[in-house]
Amino acid sequence: LVPSSIMAVILGTAASLALVRGRVPGATFITACLMLPIVVPGMITATALFGIYRGLGLNGTLTGLIIAHTVLHIPYVVATVSSALRVQDAQLEAAAATLGAPPWATFRHITLPLVMPAVASSLLVAMILSFDELIVSLFVSSARVRPVAVQMWSNLLGDFDPTIAAIATVCFVFALLVLVADLALRAGRGLRLT
């Protein structure tokens, strides 16, 4: 789901900035809590979300599915963007502040361009993971709200449906286009292709 991937990137990037650049008390504990969706088995997460959603009336809704996928993908964004922020020279931001740049301008003109590759790659990872997420999607989706993974799984349970072959072809072509674009960018910059 694209909305959940975008939400995960926005929230994960904000959390990364706060945890790496800010003076947040308990930053290590907060980071560990943000990483829990990676550590906790999918079946436990799905069961917990099902119970919580039942009380909130979010089972079988698009909103519930977007929230679930967002929560599941925030850890990947936090890990990627935090790593990029840690290797980035913090003195560049300090220099901008010394020269009178407000925090938002510093973020927009210095921090964001430097971490943009990490943000873009985490968006791609979140989209791929969202496309692939079956267990949680089975628990929180419905007949009206069915992500691609659930649709493919239900088609596999019945007779062969050419829809699965079509989806697999689209996925393959998309992956091939991304690979060709990456190779073209590397060749254009004079980088080795190995």
PDB file of C-alpha atoms in Angstrom:
ATOM      1  CA  LEU A   1       0.000   0.000   0.000  1.00  0.00           C
ATOM      2  CA  VAL A   2       1.502   3.277  -1.094  1.00  0.00           C
ATOM      3  CA  PRO A   3      -0.194   5.391   1.631  1.00  0.00           C
ATOM      4  CA  SER A   4       1.220   3.179   4.383  1.00  0.00           C
ATOM      5  CA  SER A   5       4.695   3.346   2.844  1.00  0.00           C
ATOM      6  CA  ILE A   6       4.560   7.138   2.654  1.00  0.00           C
ATOM      7  CA  MET A   7       3.300   7.374   6.242  1.00  0.00           C
ATOM      8  CA  ALA A   8       6.039   5.005   7.425  1.00  0.00           C
ATOM      9  CA  VAL A   9       8.692   7.123   5.691  1.00  0.00           C
ATOM     10  CA  ILE A  10       7.371  10.390   7.143  1.00  0.00           C
ATOM     11  CA  LEU A  11       7.021   9.047  10.688  1.00  0.00           C
ATOM     12  CA  GLY A  12      10.219   6.987  10.553  1.00  0.00           C
ATOM     13  CA  THR A  13      12.284   9.884   9.212  1.00  0.00           C
ATOM     14  CA  ALA A  14      10.913  12.221  11.887  1.00  0.00           C
ATOM     15  CA  ALA A  15      11.657   9.640  14.583  1.00  0.00           C
ATOM     16  CA  SER A  16      15.169   9.129  13.224  1.00  0.00           C
ATOM     17  CA  LEU A  17      15.872  12.858  13.259  1.00  0.00           C
ATOM     18  CA  ALA A  18      14.619  13.166  16.826  1.00  0.00           C
ATOM     19  CA  LEU A  19      16.528  10.119  18.052  1.00  0.00           C
ATOM     20  CA  VAL A  20      19.828  10.809  16.275  1.00  0.00           C
ATOM     21  CA  ARG A  21      20.010  14.619  16.253  1.00  0.00           C
ATOM     22  CA  GLY A  22      17.837  15.492  19.246  1.00  0.00           C
ATOM     23  CA  ARG A  23      18.495  15.069  22.922  1.00  0.00           C
ATOM     24  CA  VAL A  24      15.679  12.643  23.619  1.00  0.00           C
ATOM     25  CA  PRO A  25      15.743  11.037  27.069  1.00  0.00           C
ATOM     26  CA  GLY A  26      15.569   7.272  26.729  1.00  0.00           C
ATOM     27  CA  ALA A  27      16.482   7.323  23.031  1.00  0.00           C
ATOM     28  CA  THR A  28      17.876   3.792  23.188  1.00  0.00           C
ATOM     29  CA  PHE A  29      14.675   2.465  24.754  1.00  0.00           C
ATOM     30  CA  ILE A  30      12.500   4.316  22.227  1.00  0.00           C
ATOM     31  CA  THR A  31      14.586   2.941  19.363  1.00  0.00           C
ATOM     32  CA  ALA A  32      14.201  -0.576  20.767  1.00  0.00           C
ATOM     33  CA  CYS A  33      10.424  -0.087  20.989  1.00  0.00           C
ATOM     34  CA  LEU A  34      10.322   1.165  17.397  1.00  0.00           C
ATOM     35  CA  MET A  35      12.161  -1.997  16.305  1.00  0.00           C
ATOM     36  CA  LEU A  36       9.653  -4.347  17.975  1.00  0.00           C
ATOM     37  CA  PRO A  37       7.626  -5.054  14.806  1.00  0.00           C
ATOM     38  CA  ILE A  38      10.750  -6.647  13.306  1.00  0.00           C
ATOM     39  CA  VAL A  39      11.386  -8.786  16.388  1.00  0.00           C
ATOM     40  CA  VAL A  40       7.849  -9.892  17.262  1.00  0.00           C
ATOM     41  CA  PRO A  41       6.567 -12.774  15.110  1.00  0.00           C
ATOM     42  CA  GLY A  42       3.994 -11.771  12.507  1.00  0.00           C
ATOM     43  CA  MET A  43       1.310 -14.068  13.900  1.00  0.00           C
ATOM     44  CA  ILE A  44       1.508 -12.410  17.321  1.00  0.00           C
ATOM     45  CA  THR A  45       1.396  -8.950  15.764  1.00  0.00           C
ATOM     46  CA  ALA A  46      -1.561  -9.936  13.591  1.00  0.00           C
ATOM     47  CA  THR A  47      -3.478 -11.410  16.530  1.00  0.00           C
ATOM     48  CA  ALA A  48      -2.807  -8.334  18.680  1.00  0.00           C
ATOM     49  CA  LEU A  49      -3.896  -5.975  15.905  1.00  0.00           C
ATOM     50  CA  PHE A  50      -7.029  -8.035  15.319  1.00  0.00           C
ATOM     51  CA  GLY A  51      -7.981  -7.736  18.996  1.00  0.00           C
ATOM     52  CA  ILE A  52      -7.224  -4.021  19.173  1.00  0.00           C
ATOM     53  CA  TYR A  53      -8.999  -3.302  15.899  1.00  0.00           C
ATOM     54  CA  ARG A  54     -12.082  -5.252  16.952  1.00  0.00           C
ATOM     55  CA  GLY A  55     -12.494  -2.913  19.910  1.00  0.00           C
ATOM     56  CA  LEU A  56     -11.917   0.170  17.754  1.00  0.00           C
ATOM     57  CA  GLY A  57     -14.016  -0.952  14.787  1.00  0.00           C
ATOM     58  CA  LEU A  58     -11.044  -0.894  12.412  1.00  0.00           C
ATOM     59  CA  ASN A  59     -11.127  -4.549  11.311  1.00  0.00           C
ATOM     60  CA  GLY A  60     -11.779  -4.836   7.603  1.00  0.00           C
ATOM     61  CA  THR A  61     -11.231  -1.135   6.906  1.00  0.00           C
ATOM     62  CA  LEU A  62      -8.704   0.526   4.657  1.00  0.00           C
ATOM     63  CA  THR A  63      -7.698   2.806   7.526  1.00  0.00           C
ATOM     64  CA  GLY A  64      -6.924  -0.198   9.718  1.00  0.00           C
ATOM     65  CA  LEU A  65      -4.874  -1.825   6.973  1.00  0.00           C
ATOM     66  CA  ILE A  66      -2.891   1.375   6.357  1.00  0.00           C
ATOM     67  CA  ILE A  67      -2.179   1.807  10.083  1.00  0.00           C
ATOM     68  CA  ALA A  68      -1.079  -1.836  10.419  1.00  0.00           C
ATOM     69  CA  HIS A  69       1.282  -1.655   7.449  1.00  0.00           C
ATOM     70  CA  THR A  70       2.644   1.705   8.619  1.00  0.00           C
ATOM     71  CA  VAL A  71       3.462   0.315  12.067  1.00  0.00           C
ATOM     72  CA  LEU A  72       5.109  -2.744  10.512  1.00  0.00           C
ATOM     73  CA  HIS A  73       7.358  -0.709   8.211  1.00  0.00           C
ATOM     74  CA  ILE A  74       8.474   2.133  10.478  1.00  0.00           C
ATOM     75  CA  PRO A  75      11.383   0.049  11.889  1.00  0.00           C
ATOM     76  CA  TYR A  76      12.927  -0.382   8.449  1.00  0.00           C
ATOM     77  CA  VAL A  77      12.737   3.359   7.816  1.00  0.00           C
ATOM     78  CA  VAL A  78      14.169   4.191  11.242  1.00  0.00           C
ATOM     79  CA  ALA A  79      17.066   1.769  10.768  1.00  0.00           C
ATOM     80  CA  THR A  80      17.913   3.077   7.292  1.00  0.00           C
ATOM     81  CA  VAL A  81      17.542   6.807   7.935  1.00  0.00           C
ATOM     82  CA  SER A  82      19.213   6.645  11.368  1.00  0.00           C
ATOM     83  CA  SER A  83      22.236   4.974   9.809  1.00  0.00           C
ATOM     84  CA  ALA A  84      22.430   7.686   7.159  1.00  0.00           C
ATOM     85  CA  LEU A  85      22.149  10.413   9.794  1.00  0.00           C
ATOM     86  CA  ARG A  86      24.888   8.869  11.931  1.00  0.00           C
ATOM     87  CA  VAL A  87      27.422   8.891   9.084  1.00  0.00           C
ATOM     88  CA  GLN A  88      26.443  12.395   7.983  1.00  0.00           C
ATOM     89  CA  ASP A  89      28.624  15.197   9.335  1.00  0.00           C
ATOM     90  CA  ALA A  90      26.577  16.992  12.014  1.00  0.00           C
ATOM     91  CA  GLN A  91      28.903  19.994  11.755  1.00  0.00           C
ATOM     92  CA  LEU A  92      27.216  20.952   8.479  1.00  0.00           C
ATOM     93  CA  GLU A  93      23.958  21.497  10.361  1.00  0.00           C
ATOM     94  CA  ALA A  94      25.792  23.303  13.156  1.00  0.00           C
ATOM     95  CA  ALA A  95      27.433  25.608  10.604  1.00  0.00           C
ATOM     96  CA  ALA A  96      24.050  26.432   9.082  1.00  0.00           C
ATOM     97  CA  ALA A  97      22.656  27.238  12.525  1.00  0.00           C
ATOM     98  CA  THR A  98      25.702  29.405  13.283  1.00  0.00           C
ATOM     99  CA  LEU A  99      25.075  31.346  10.079  1.00  0.00           C
ATOM    100  CA  GLY A 100      21.504  32.036  11.200  1.00  0.00           C
ATOM    101  CA  ALA A 101      19.566  29.425   9.259  1.00  0.00           C
ATOM    102  CA  PRO A 102      16.350  28.383  11.017  1.00  0.00           C
ATOM    103  CA  PRO A 103      15.977  24.653  11.815  1.00  0.00           C
ATOM    104  CA  TRP A 104      13.458  24.075   8.999  1.00  0.00           C
ATOM    105  CA  ALA A 105      15.783  25.661   6.395  1.00  0.00           C
ATOM    106  CA  THR A 106      18.704  23.618   7.713  1.00  0.00           C
ATOM    107  CA  PHE A 107      16.652  20.465   7.385  1.00  0.00           C
ATOM    108  CA  ARG A 108      15.396  21.340   3.906  1.00  0.00           C
ATOM    109  CA  HIS A 109      18.684  22.510   2.405  1.00  0.00           C
ATOM    110  CA  ILE A 110      21.280  20.387   4.211  1.00  0.00           C
ATOM    111  CA  THR A 111      19.940  17.383   6.112  1.00  0.00           C
ATOM    112  CA  LEU A 112      17.254  16.184   3.698  1.00  0.00           C
ATOM    113  CA  PRO A 113      19.433  16.232   0.556  1.00  0.00           C
ATOM    114  CA  LEU A 114      22.131  14.276   2.394  1.00  0.00           C
ATOM    115  CA  VAL A 115      19.756  11.582   3.672  1.00  0.00           C
ATOM    116  CA  MET A 116      17.485  11.535   0.601  1.00  0.00           C
ATOM    117  CA  PRO A 117      19.013   8.310  -0.789  1.00  0.00           C
ATOM    118  CA  ALA A 118      18.244   6.595   2.531  1.00  0.00           C
ATOM    119  CA  VAL A 119      14.717   8.028   2.555  1.00  0.00           C
ATOM    120  CA  ALA A 120      14.117   6.889  -1.037  1.00  0.00           C
ATOM    121  CA  SER A 121      15.473   3.405  -0.404  1.00  0.00           C
ATOM    122  CA  SER A 122      13.405   3.055   2.761  1.00  0.00           C
ATOM    123  CA  LEU A 123      10.309   4.071   0.785  1.00  0.00           C
ATOM    124  CA  LEU A 124      11.073   1.375  -1.765  1.00  0.00           C
ATOM    125  CA  VAL A 125      11.667  -1.212   0.974  1.00  0.00           C
ATOM    126  CA  ALA A 126       8.416  -0.226   2.705  1.00  0.00           C
ATOM    127  CA  MET A 127       6.477  -0.566  -0.560  1.00  0.00           C
ATOM    128  CA  ILE A 128       7.977  -3.989  -1.265  1.00  0.00           C
ATOM    129  CA  LEU A 129       7.279  -5.189   2.273  1.00  0.00           C
ATOM    130  CA  SER A 130       3.730  -3.849   2.110  1.00  0.00           C
ATOM    131  CA  PHE A 131       3.190  -5.651  -1.168  1.00  0.00           C
ATOM    132  CA  ASP A 132       4.499  -8.858   0.410  1.00  0.00           C
ATOM    133  CA  GLU A 133       2.770  -8.667   3.821  1.00  0.00           C
ATOM    134  CA  LEU A 134       0.303 -11.551   4.053  1.00  0.00           C
ATOM    135  CA  ILE A 135      -0.210 -12.555   7.684  1.00  0.00           C
ATOM    136  CA  VAL A 136      -1.218  -9.190   9.127  1.00  0.00           C
ATOM    137  CA  SER A 137      -3.195  -8.386   5.981  1.00  0.00           C
ATOM    138  CA  LEU A 138      -5.192 -11.602   6.368  1.00  0.00           C
ATOM    139  CA  PHE A 139      -6.153 -10.657   9.912  1.00  0.00           C
ATOM    140  CA  VAL A 140      -7.127  -7.024   9.340  1.00  0.00           C
ATOM    141  CA  SER A 141      -8.490  -7.048   5.775  1.00  0.00           C
ATOM    142  CA  SER A 142     -11.940  -8.008   4.539  1.00  0.00           C
ATOM    143  CA  ALA A 143     -13.660  -8.986   1.313  1.00  0.00           C
ATOM    144  CA  ARG A 144     -13.972  -5.279   0.456  1.00  0.00           C
ATOM    145  CA  VAL A 145     -10.406  -4.354   1.396  1.00  0.00           C
ATOM    146  CA  ARG A 146      -7.988  -6.915  -0.041  1.00  0.00           C
ATOM    147  CA  PRO A 147      -4.346  -6.143  -0.660  1.00  0.00           C
ATOM    148  CA  VAL A 148      -2.543  -7.885  -3.509  1.00  0.00           C
ATOM    149  CA  ALA A 149      -0.887 -10.457  -1.218  1.00  0.00           C
ATOM    150  CA  VAL A 150      -4.260 -11.586   0.152  1.00  0.00           C
ATOM    151  CA  GLN A 151      -5.770 -11.694  -3.337  1.00  0.00           C
ATOM    152  CA  MET A 152      -2.892 -13.797  -4.648  1.00  0.00           C
ATOM    153  CA  TRP A 153      -3.074 -16.140  -1.653  1.00  0.00           C
ATOM    154  CA  SER A 154      -6.810 -16.669  -2.063  1.00  0.00           C
ATOM    155  CA  ASN A 155      -6.346 -17.304  -5.785  1.00  0.00           C
ATOM    156  CA  LEU A 156      -3.690 -19.916  -5.029  1.00  0.00           C
ATOM    157  CA  LEU A 157      -6.077 -21.755  -2.716  1.00  0.00           C
ATOM    158  CA  GLY A 158      -8.614 -22.234  -5.486  1.00  0.00           C
ATOM    159  CA  ASP A 159      -8.197 -23.226  -9.097  1.00  0.00           C
ATOM    160  CA  PHE A 160      -5.414 -21.686 -11.137  1.00  0.00           C
ATOM    161  CA  ASP A 161      -6.228 -18.131 -11.994  1.00  0.00           C
ATOM    162  CA  PRO A 162      -4.276 -16.291 -14.707  1.00  0.00           C
ATOM    163  CA  THR A 163      -4.415 -13.189 -12.514  1.00  0.00           C
ATOM    164  CA  ILE A 164      -1.512 -14.542 -10.466  1.00  0.00           C
ATOM    165  CA  ALA A 165       0.595 -15.001 -13.585  1.00  0.00           C
ATOM    166  CA  ALA A 166      -0.239 -11.443 -14.674  1.00  0.00           C
ATOM    167  CA  ILE A 167       0.702 -10.019 -11.268  1.00  0.00           C
ATOM    168  CA  ALA A 168       3.942 -12.015 -11.230  1.00  0.00           C
ATOM    169  CA  THR A 169       4.777 -10.689 -14.704  1.00  0.00           C
ATOM    170  CA  VAL A 170       4.137  -7.094 -13.635  1.00  0.00           C
ATOM    171  CA  CYS A 171       6.347  -7.596 -10.556  1.00  0.00           C
ATOM    172  CA  PHE A 172       9.115  -9.095 -12.668  1.00  0.00           C
ATOM    173  CA  VAL A 173       8.968  -6.288 -15.234  1.00  0.00           C
ATOM    174  CA  PHE A 174       8.997  -3.666 -12.468  1.00  0.00           C
ATOM    175  CA  ALA A 175      12.045  -5.267 -10.818  1.00  0.00           C
ATOM    176  CA  LEU A 176      13.776  -5.493 -14.192  1.00  0.00           C
ATOM    177  CA  LEU A 177      13.092  -1.805 -14.913  1.00  0.00           C
ATOM    178  CA  VAL A 178      14.495  -0.802 -11.518  1.00  0.00           C
ATOM    179  CA  LEU A 179      17.618  -2.876 -12.196  1.00  0.00           C
ATOM    180  CA  VAL A 180      18.093  -1.374 -15.668  1.00  0.00           C
ATOM    181  CA  ALA A 181      17.594   2.153 -14.290  1.00  0.00           C
ATOM    182  CA  ASP A 182      20.160   1.505 -11.555  1.00  0.00           C
ATOM    183  CA  LEU A 183      22.672   0.151 -14.052  1.00  0.00           C
ATOM    184  CA  ALA A 184      22.099   3.138 -16.343  1.00  0.00           C
ATOM    185  CA  LEU A 185      22.614   5.584 -13.467  1.00  0.00           C
ATOM    186  CA  ARG A 186      25.799   3.832 -12.394  1.00  0.00           C
ATOM    187  CA  ALA A 187      27.132   3.775 -15.946  1.00  0.00           C
ATOM    188  CA  GLY A 188      26.241   7.459 -16.376  1.00  0.00           C
ATOM    189  CA  ARG A 189      28.238   8.360 -13.270  1.00  0.00           C
ATOM    190  CA  GLY A 190      31.182   6.264 -14.376  1.00  0.00           C
ATOM    191  CA  LEU A 191      30.738   3.717 -11.589  1.00  0.00           C
ATOM    192  CA  ARG A 192      31.717   0.115 -12.045  1.00  0.00           C
ATOM    193  CA  LEU A 193      28.812  -2.226 -12.672  1.00  0.00           C
ATOM    194  CA  THR A 194      30.148  -5.055 -10.485  1.00  0.00           C
TER     195      THR A 194
END
